[in-house]
PDB file of C-alpha atoms in Angstrom:
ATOM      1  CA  UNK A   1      63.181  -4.988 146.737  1.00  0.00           C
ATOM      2  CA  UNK A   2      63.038  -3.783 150.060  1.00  0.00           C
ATOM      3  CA  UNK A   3      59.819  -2.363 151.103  1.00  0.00           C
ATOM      4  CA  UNK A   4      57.082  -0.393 148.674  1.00  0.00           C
ATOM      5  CA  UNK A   5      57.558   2.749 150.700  1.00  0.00           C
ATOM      6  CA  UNK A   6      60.133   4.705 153.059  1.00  0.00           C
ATOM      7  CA  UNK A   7      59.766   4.807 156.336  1.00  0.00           C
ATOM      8  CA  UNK A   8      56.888   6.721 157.669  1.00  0.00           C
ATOM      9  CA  UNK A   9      57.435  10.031 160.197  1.00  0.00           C
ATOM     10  CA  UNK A  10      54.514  10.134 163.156  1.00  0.00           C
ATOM     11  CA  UNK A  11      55.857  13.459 164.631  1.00  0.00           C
ATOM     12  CA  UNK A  12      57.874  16.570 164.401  1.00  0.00           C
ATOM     13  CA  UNK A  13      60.145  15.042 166.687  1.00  0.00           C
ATOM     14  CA  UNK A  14      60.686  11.560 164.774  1.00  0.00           C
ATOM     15  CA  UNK A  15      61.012  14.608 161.249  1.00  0.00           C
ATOM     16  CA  UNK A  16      63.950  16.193 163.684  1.00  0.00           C
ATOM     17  CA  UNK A  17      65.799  13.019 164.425  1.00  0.00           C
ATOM     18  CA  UNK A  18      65.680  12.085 161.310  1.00  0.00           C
ATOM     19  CA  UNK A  19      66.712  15.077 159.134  1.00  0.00           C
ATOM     20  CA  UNK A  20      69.969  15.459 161.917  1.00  0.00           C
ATOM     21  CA  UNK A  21      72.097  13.383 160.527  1.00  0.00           C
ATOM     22  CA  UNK A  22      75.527  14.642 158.191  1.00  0.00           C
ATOM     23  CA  UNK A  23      74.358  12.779 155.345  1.00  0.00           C
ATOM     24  CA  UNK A  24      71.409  13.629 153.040  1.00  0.00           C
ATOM     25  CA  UNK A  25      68.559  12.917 154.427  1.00  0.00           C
ATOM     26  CA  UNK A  26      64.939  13.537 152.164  1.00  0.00           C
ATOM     27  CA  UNK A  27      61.251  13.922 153.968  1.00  0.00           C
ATOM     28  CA  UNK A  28      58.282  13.590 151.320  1.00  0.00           C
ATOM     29  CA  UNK A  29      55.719  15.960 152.454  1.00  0.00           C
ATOM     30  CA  UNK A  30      52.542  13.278 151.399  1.00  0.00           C
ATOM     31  CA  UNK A  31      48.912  13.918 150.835  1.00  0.00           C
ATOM     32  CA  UNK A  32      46.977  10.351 151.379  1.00  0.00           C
ATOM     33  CA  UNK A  33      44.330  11.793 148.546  1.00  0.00           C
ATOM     34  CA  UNK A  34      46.645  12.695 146.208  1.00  0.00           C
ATOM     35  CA  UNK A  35      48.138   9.826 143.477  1.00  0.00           C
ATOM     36  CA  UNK A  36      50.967  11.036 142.685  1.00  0.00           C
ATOM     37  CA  UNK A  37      52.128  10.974 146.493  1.00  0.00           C
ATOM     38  CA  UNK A  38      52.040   7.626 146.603  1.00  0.00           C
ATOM     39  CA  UNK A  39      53.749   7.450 143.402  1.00  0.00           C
ATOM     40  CA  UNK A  40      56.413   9.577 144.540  1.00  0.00           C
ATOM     41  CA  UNK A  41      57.137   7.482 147.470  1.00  0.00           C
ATOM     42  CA  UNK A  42      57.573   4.224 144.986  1.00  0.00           C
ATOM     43  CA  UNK A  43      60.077   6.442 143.311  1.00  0.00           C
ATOM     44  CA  UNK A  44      61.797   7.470 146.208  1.00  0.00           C
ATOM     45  CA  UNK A  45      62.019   3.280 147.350  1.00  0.00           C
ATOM     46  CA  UNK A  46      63.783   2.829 143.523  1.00  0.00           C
ATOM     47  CA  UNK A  47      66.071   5.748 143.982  1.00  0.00           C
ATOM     48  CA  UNK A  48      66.984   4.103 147.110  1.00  0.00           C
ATOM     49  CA  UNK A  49      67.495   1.315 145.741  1.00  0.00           C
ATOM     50  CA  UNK A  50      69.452   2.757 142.456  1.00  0.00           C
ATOM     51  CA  UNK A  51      71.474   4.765 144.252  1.00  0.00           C
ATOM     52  CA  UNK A  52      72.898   2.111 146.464  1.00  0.00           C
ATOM     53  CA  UNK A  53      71.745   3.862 149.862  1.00  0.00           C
ATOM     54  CA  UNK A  54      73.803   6.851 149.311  1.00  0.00           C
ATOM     55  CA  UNK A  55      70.616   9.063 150.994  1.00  0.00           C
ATOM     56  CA  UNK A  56      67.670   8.265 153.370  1.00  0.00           C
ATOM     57  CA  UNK A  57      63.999   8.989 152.230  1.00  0.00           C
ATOM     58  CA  UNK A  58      61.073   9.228 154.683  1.00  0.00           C
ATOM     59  CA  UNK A  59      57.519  10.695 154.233  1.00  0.00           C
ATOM     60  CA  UNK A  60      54.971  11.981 156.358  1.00  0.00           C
ATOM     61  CA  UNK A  61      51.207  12.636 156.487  1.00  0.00           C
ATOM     62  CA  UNK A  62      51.764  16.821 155.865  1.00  0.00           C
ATOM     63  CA  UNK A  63      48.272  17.370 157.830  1.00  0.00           C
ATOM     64  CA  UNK A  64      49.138  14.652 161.034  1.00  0.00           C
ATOM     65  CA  UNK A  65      51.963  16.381 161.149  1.00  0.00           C
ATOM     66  CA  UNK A  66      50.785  19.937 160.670  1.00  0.00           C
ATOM     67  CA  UNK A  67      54.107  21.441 162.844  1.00  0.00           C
ATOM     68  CA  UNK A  68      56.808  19.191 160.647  1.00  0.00           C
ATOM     69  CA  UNK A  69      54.919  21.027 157.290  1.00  0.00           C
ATOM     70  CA  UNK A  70      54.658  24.537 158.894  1.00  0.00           C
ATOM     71  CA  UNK A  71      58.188  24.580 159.949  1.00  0.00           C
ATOM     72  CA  UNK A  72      59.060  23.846 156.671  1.00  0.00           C
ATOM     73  CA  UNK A  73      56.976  25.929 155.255  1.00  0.00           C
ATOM     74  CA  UNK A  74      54.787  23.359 152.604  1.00  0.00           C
ATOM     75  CA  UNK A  75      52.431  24.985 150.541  1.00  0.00           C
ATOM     76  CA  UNK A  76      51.278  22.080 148.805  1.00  0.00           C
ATOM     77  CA  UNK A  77      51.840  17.818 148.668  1.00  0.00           C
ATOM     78  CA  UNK A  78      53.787  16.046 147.161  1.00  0.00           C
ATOM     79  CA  UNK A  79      57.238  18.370 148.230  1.00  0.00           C
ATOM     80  CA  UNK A  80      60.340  16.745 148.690  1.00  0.00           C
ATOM     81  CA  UNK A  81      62.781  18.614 151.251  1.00  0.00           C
ATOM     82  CA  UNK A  82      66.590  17.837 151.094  1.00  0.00           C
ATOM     83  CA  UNK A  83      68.127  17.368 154.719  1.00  0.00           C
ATOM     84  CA  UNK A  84      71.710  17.753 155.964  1.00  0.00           C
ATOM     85  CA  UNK A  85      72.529  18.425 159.764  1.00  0.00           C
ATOM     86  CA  UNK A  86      69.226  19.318 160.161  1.00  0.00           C
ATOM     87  CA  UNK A  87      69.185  22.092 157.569  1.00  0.00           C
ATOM     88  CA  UNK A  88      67.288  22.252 154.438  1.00  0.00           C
ATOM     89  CA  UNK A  89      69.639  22.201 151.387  1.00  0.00           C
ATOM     90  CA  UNK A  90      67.036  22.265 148.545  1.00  0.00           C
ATOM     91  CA  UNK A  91      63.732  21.197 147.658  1.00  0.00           C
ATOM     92  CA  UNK A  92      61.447  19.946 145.245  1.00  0.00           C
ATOM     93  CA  UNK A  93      57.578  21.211 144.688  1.00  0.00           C
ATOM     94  CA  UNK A  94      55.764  18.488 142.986  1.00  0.00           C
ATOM     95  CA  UNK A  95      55.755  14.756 140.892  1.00  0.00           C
ATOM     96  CA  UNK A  96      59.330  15.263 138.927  1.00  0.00           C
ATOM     97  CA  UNK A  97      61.176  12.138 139.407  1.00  0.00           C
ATOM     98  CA  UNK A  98      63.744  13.202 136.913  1.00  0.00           C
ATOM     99  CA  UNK A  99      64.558  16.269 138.383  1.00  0.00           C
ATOM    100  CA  UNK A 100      64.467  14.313 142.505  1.00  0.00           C
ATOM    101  CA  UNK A 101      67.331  12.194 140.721  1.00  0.00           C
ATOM    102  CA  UNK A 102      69.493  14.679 139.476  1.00  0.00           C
ATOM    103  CA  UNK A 103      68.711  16.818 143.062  1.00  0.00           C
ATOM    104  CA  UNK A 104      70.087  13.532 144.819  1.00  0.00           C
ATOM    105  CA  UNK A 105      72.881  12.625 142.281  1.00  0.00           C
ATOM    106  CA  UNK A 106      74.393  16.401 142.721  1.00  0.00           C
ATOM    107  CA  UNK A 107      74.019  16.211 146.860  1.00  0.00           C
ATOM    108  CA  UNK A 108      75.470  13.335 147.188  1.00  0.00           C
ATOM    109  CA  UNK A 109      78.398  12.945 144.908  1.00  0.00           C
ATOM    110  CA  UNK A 110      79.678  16.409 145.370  1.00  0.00           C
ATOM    111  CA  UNK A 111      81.178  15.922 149.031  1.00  0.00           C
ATOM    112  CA  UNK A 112      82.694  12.755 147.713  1.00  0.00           C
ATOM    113  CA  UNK A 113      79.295  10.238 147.890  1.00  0.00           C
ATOM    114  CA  UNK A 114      79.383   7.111 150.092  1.00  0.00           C
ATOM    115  CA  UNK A 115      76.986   7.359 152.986  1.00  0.00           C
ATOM    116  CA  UNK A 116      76.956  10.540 155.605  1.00  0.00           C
ATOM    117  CA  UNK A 117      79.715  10.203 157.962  1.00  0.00           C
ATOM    118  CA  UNK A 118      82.116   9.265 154.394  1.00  0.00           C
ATOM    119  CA  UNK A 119      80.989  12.495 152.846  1.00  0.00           C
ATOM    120  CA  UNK A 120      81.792  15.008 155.625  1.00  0.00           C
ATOM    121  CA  UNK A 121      85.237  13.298 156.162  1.00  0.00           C
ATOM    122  CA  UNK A 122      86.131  13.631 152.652  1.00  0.00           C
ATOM    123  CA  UNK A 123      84.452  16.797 152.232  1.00  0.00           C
ATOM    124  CA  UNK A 124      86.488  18.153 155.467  1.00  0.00           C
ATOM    125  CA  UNK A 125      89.897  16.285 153.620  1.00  0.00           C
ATOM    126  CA  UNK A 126      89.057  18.344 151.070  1.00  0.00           C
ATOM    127  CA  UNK A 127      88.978  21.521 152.304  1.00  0.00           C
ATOM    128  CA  UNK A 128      92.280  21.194 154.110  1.00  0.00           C
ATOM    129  CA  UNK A 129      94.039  20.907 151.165  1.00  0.00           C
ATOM    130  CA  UNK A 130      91.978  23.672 149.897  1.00  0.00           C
ATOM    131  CA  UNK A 131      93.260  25.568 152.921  1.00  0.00           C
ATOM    132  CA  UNK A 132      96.664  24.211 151.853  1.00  0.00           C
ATOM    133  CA  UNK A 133      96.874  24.858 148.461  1.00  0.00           C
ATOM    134  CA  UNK A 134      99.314  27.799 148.797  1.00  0.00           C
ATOM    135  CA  UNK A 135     100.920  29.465 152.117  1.00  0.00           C
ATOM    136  CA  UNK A 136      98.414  32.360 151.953  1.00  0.00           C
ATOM    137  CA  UNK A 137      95.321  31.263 150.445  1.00  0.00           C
ATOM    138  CA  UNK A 138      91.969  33.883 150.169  1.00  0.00           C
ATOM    139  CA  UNK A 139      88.542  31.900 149.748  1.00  0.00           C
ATOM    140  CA  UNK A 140      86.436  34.827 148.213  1.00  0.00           C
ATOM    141  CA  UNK A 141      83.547  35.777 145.972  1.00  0.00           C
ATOM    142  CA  UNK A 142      84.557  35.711 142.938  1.00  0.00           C
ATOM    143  CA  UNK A 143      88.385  35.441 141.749  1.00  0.00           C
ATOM    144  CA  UNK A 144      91.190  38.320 142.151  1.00  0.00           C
ATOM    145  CA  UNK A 145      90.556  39.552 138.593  1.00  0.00           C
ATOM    146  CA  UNK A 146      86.918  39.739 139.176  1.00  0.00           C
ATOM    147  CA  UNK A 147      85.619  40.014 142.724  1.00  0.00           C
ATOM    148  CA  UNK A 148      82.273  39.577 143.121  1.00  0.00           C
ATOM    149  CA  UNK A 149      81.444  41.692 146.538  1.00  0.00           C
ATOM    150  CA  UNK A 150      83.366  44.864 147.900  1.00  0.00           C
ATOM    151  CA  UNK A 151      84.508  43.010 150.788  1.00  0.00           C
ATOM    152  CA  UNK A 152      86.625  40.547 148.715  1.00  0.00           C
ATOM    153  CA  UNK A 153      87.451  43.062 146.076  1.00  0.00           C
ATOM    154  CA  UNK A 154      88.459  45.469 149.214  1.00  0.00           C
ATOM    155  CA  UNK A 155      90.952  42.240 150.439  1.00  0.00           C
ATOM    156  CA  UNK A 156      92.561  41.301 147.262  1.00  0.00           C
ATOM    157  CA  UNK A 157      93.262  45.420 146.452  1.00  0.00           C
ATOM    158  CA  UNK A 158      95.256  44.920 149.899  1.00  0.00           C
ATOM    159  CA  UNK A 159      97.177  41.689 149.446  1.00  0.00           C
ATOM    160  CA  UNK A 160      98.171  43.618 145.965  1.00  0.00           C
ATOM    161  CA  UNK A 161      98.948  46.462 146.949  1.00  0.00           C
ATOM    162  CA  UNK A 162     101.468  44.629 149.347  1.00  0.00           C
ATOM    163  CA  UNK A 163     103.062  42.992 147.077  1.00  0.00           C
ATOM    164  CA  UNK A 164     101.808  39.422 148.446  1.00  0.00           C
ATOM    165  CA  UNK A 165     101.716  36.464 146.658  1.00  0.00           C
ATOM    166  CA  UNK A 166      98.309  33.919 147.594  1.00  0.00           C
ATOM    167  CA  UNK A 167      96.030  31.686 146.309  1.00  0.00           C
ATOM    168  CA  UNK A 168      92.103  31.656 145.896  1.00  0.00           C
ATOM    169  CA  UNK A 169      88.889  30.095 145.465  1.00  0.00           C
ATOM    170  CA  UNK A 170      85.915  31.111 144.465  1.00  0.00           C
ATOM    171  CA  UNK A 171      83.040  30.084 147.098  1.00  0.00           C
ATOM    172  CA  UNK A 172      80.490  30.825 144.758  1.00  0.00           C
ATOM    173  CA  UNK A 173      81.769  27.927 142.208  1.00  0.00           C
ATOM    174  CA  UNK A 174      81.301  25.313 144.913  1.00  0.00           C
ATOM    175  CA  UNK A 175      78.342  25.303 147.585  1.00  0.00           C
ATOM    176  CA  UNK A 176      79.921  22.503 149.419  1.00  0.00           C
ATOM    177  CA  UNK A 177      83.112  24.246 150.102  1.00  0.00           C
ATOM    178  CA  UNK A 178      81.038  27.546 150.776  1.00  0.00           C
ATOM    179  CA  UNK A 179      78.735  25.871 153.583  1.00  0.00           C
ATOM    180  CA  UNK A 180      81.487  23.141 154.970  1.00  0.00           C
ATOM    181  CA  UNK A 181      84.064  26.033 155.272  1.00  0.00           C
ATOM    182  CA  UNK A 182      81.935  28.030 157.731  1.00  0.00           C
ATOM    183  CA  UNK A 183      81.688  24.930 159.971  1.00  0.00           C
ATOM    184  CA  UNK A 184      84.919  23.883 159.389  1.00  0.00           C
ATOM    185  CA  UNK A 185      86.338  27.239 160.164  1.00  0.00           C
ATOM    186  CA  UNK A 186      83.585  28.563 162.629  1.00  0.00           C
ATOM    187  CA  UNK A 187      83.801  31.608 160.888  1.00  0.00           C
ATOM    188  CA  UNK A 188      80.524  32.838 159.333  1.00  0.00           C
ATOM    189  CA  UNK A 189      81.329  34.998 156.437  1.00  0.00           C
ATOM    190  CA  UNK A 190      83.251  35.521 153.856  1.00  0.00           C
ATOM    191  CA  UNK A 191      86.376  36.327 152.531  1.00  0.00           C
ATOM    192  CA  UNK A 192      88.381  34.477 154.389  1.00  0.00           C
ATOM    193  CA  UNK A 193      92.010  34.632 154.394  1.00  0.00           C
ATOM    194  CA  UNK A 194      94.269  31.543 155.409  1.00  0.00           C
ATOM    195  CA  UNK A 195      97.775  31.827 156.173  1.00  0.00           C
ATOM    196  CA  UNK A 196     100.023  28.121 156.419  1.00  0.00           C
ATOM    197  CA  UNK A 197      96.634  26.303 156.820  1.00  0.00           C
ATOM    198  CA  UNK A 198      95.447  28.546 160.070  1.00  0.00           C
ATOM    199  CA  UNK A 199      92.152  31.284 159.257  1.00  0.00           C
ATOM    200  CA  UNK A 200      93.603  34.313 159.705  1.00  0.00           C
ATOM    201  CA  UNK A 201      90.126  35.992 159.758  1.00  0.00           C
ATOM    202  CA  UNK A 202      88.216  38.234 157.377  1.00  0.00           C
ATOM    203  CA  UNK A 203      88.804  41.136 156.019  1.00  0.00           C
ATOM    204  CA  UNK A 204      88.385  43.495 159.735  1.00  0.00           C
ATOM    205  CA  UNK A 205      90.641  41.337 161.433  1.00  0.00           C
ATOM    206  CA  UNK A 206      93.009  41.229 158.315  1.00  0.00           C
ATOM    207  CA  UNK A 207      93.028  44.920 158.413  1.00  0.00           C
ATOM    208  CA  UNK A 208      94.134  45.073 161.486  1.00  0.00           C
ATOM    209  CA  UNK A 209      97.054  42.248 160.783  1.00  0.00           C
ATOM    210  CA  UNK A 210      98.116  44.910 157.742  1.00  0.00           C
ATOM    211  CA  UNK A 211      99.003  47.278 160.203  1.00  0.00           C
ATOM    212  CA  UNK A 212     101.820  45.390 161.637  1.00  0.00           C
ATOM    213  CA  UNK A 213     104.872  46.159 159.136  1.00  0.00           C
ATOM    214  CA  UNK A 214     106.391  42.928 160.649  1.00  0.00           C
ATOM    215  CA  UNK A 215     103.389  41.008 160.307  1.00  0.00           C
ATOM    216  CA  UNK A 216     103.250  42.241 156.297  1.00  0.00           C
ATOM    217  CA  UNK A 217     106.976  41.813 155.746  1.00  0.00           C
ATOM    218  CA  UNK A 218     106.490  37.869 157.034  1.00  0.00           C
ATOM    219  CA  UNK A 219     104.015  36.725 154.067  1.00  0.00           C
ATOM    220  CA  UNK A 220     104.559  34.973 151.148  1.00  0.00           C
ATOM    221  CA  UNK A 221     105.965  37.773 149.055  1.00  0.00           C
ATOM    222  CA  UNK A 222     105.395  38.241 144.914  1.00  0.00           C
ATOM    223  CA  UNK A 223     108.935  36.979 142.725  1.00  0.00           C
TER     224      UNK A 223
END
C-alpha cells in the first residue's frame, strides 16, 4: 500500500492548488483529537487505492488552517468536501465510509471516470452530441410535456405554437450535463436552445429570433 495517509495541506494556498484541478479532488477537514479523523484518512488511503486513483484525497489540520475551514464553511471535523475546478460539488459531515464511497463512485463515473483531464473530455464529447442530437435541440427543466419552470414552459409553448420540430433534455436528470453545459456554452442559465449544434441563446434572445418570419420559416419544421 502506498502510504497510511493522504497527503497533508499546510495552507489555504496549498487547499487552492489542490482543489483546482478538473478532476475530483477531496480535502478531509481533520481534528488531531478526534479518532475517527484519523480513521477517516485510512479510509480515504483504501478508497484510493480501490478505486484505482480515479480521485485525489488530502486532509488538513481544520484549526492550522483556520482560513481553508472558514472558507468552506466547517462546522465540525471529520468533513469531507468534494472538489472540481475549484468548486465544491458535495460534501460529507462526519465518519460514513459507506456513504464517502458511493459520493466518489457517483462523481467520478458519471463524466465517464478515468482520471480528471479523461472525464472533462468525455464529458465535453458528450455534450456535443447532446447538442447534436436533433437540428434544434432545447436543454430545459423538465421535458416539453411537463416543464418544470415558466421560462422553459414559456419556450416550448413557442417552438409549438410554431409548428417546430426539436429535441430536449432535461438538465435536472443529469447534474453533469447541467454544470458542464454552462461552461461549455458560457451561457449561465437555462433553457437553452441549440440550433445545428450552435447555442442560439435563451429564451430573451430566442424571443427576439421569433420575430424574424424568415428566421421561423428556416427551422426544422413538424411532418
Amino acid at each position: 500500500r502506498m502510504s497510511e495517509a493522504p497527503k497533508k495541506l499546510e495552507s489555504h494556498e496549498e487547499v487552492k492548488s489542490f482543489i483546482a484541478g478538473p478532476g475530483l479532488s477531496l480535502v478531509h477537514f481533520f481534528a488531531p483529537w478526534a479518532p475517527q479523523c484519523s480513521q477517516l484518512n485510512q479510509v480515504l488511503v483504501d478508497l484510493v487505492d480501490e478505486l484505482k486513483s480515479s480521485f485525489e484525497a488530502a486532509y488538513l489540520d481544520a484549526e492550522e488552517v483556520a482560513e481553508a475551514s472558514l472558507a468552506a464553511k466547517i462546522k465540525a471535523a471529520p468533513t469531507v468536501v468534494f472538489y472540481k475546478n475549484g468548486r465544491e460539488v458535495d460534501r460529507l459531515d462526519g465518519f460514513k465510509p459507506a456513504e464517502l464511497r458511493t459520493l466518489i463512485v457517483k462523481h467520478t463515473t458519471s463524466g465517464g471516470g478515468g482520471a480528471g483531464a479523461a472525464s472533462g473530455q468525455s464529458l465535453n464529447g458528450r455534450l456535443k452530441a447532446l447538442i447534436n442530437q436533433q437540428p434544434l435541440m432545447l436543454f430545459m427543466k423538465g421535458d416539453p410535456q411537463t416543464p418544470r419552470c415558466g421560462f422553459s414552459r414559456t419556450i416550448v409553448g413557442m417552438l409549438n405554437d410554431s409548428n417546430v420540430a426539436f429535441g430536449s433534455f432535461d438538465i435536472l436528470s443529469d447534474d453533469d450535463v447541467r454544470q458542464g453545459l454552462k461552461e461549455y456554452s458560457n451561457w449561465p442559465t437555462y433553457p437553452q436552445l441549440y440550433l445545428n449544434g450552435e447555442l442560439l441563446g435563451g429564451l430573451d434572445v430566442v424571443r427576439e429570433e421569433f420575430k424574424d418570419a424568415e428566421f421561423v420559416a428556416s427551422l426544422p419544421k413538424r411532418t
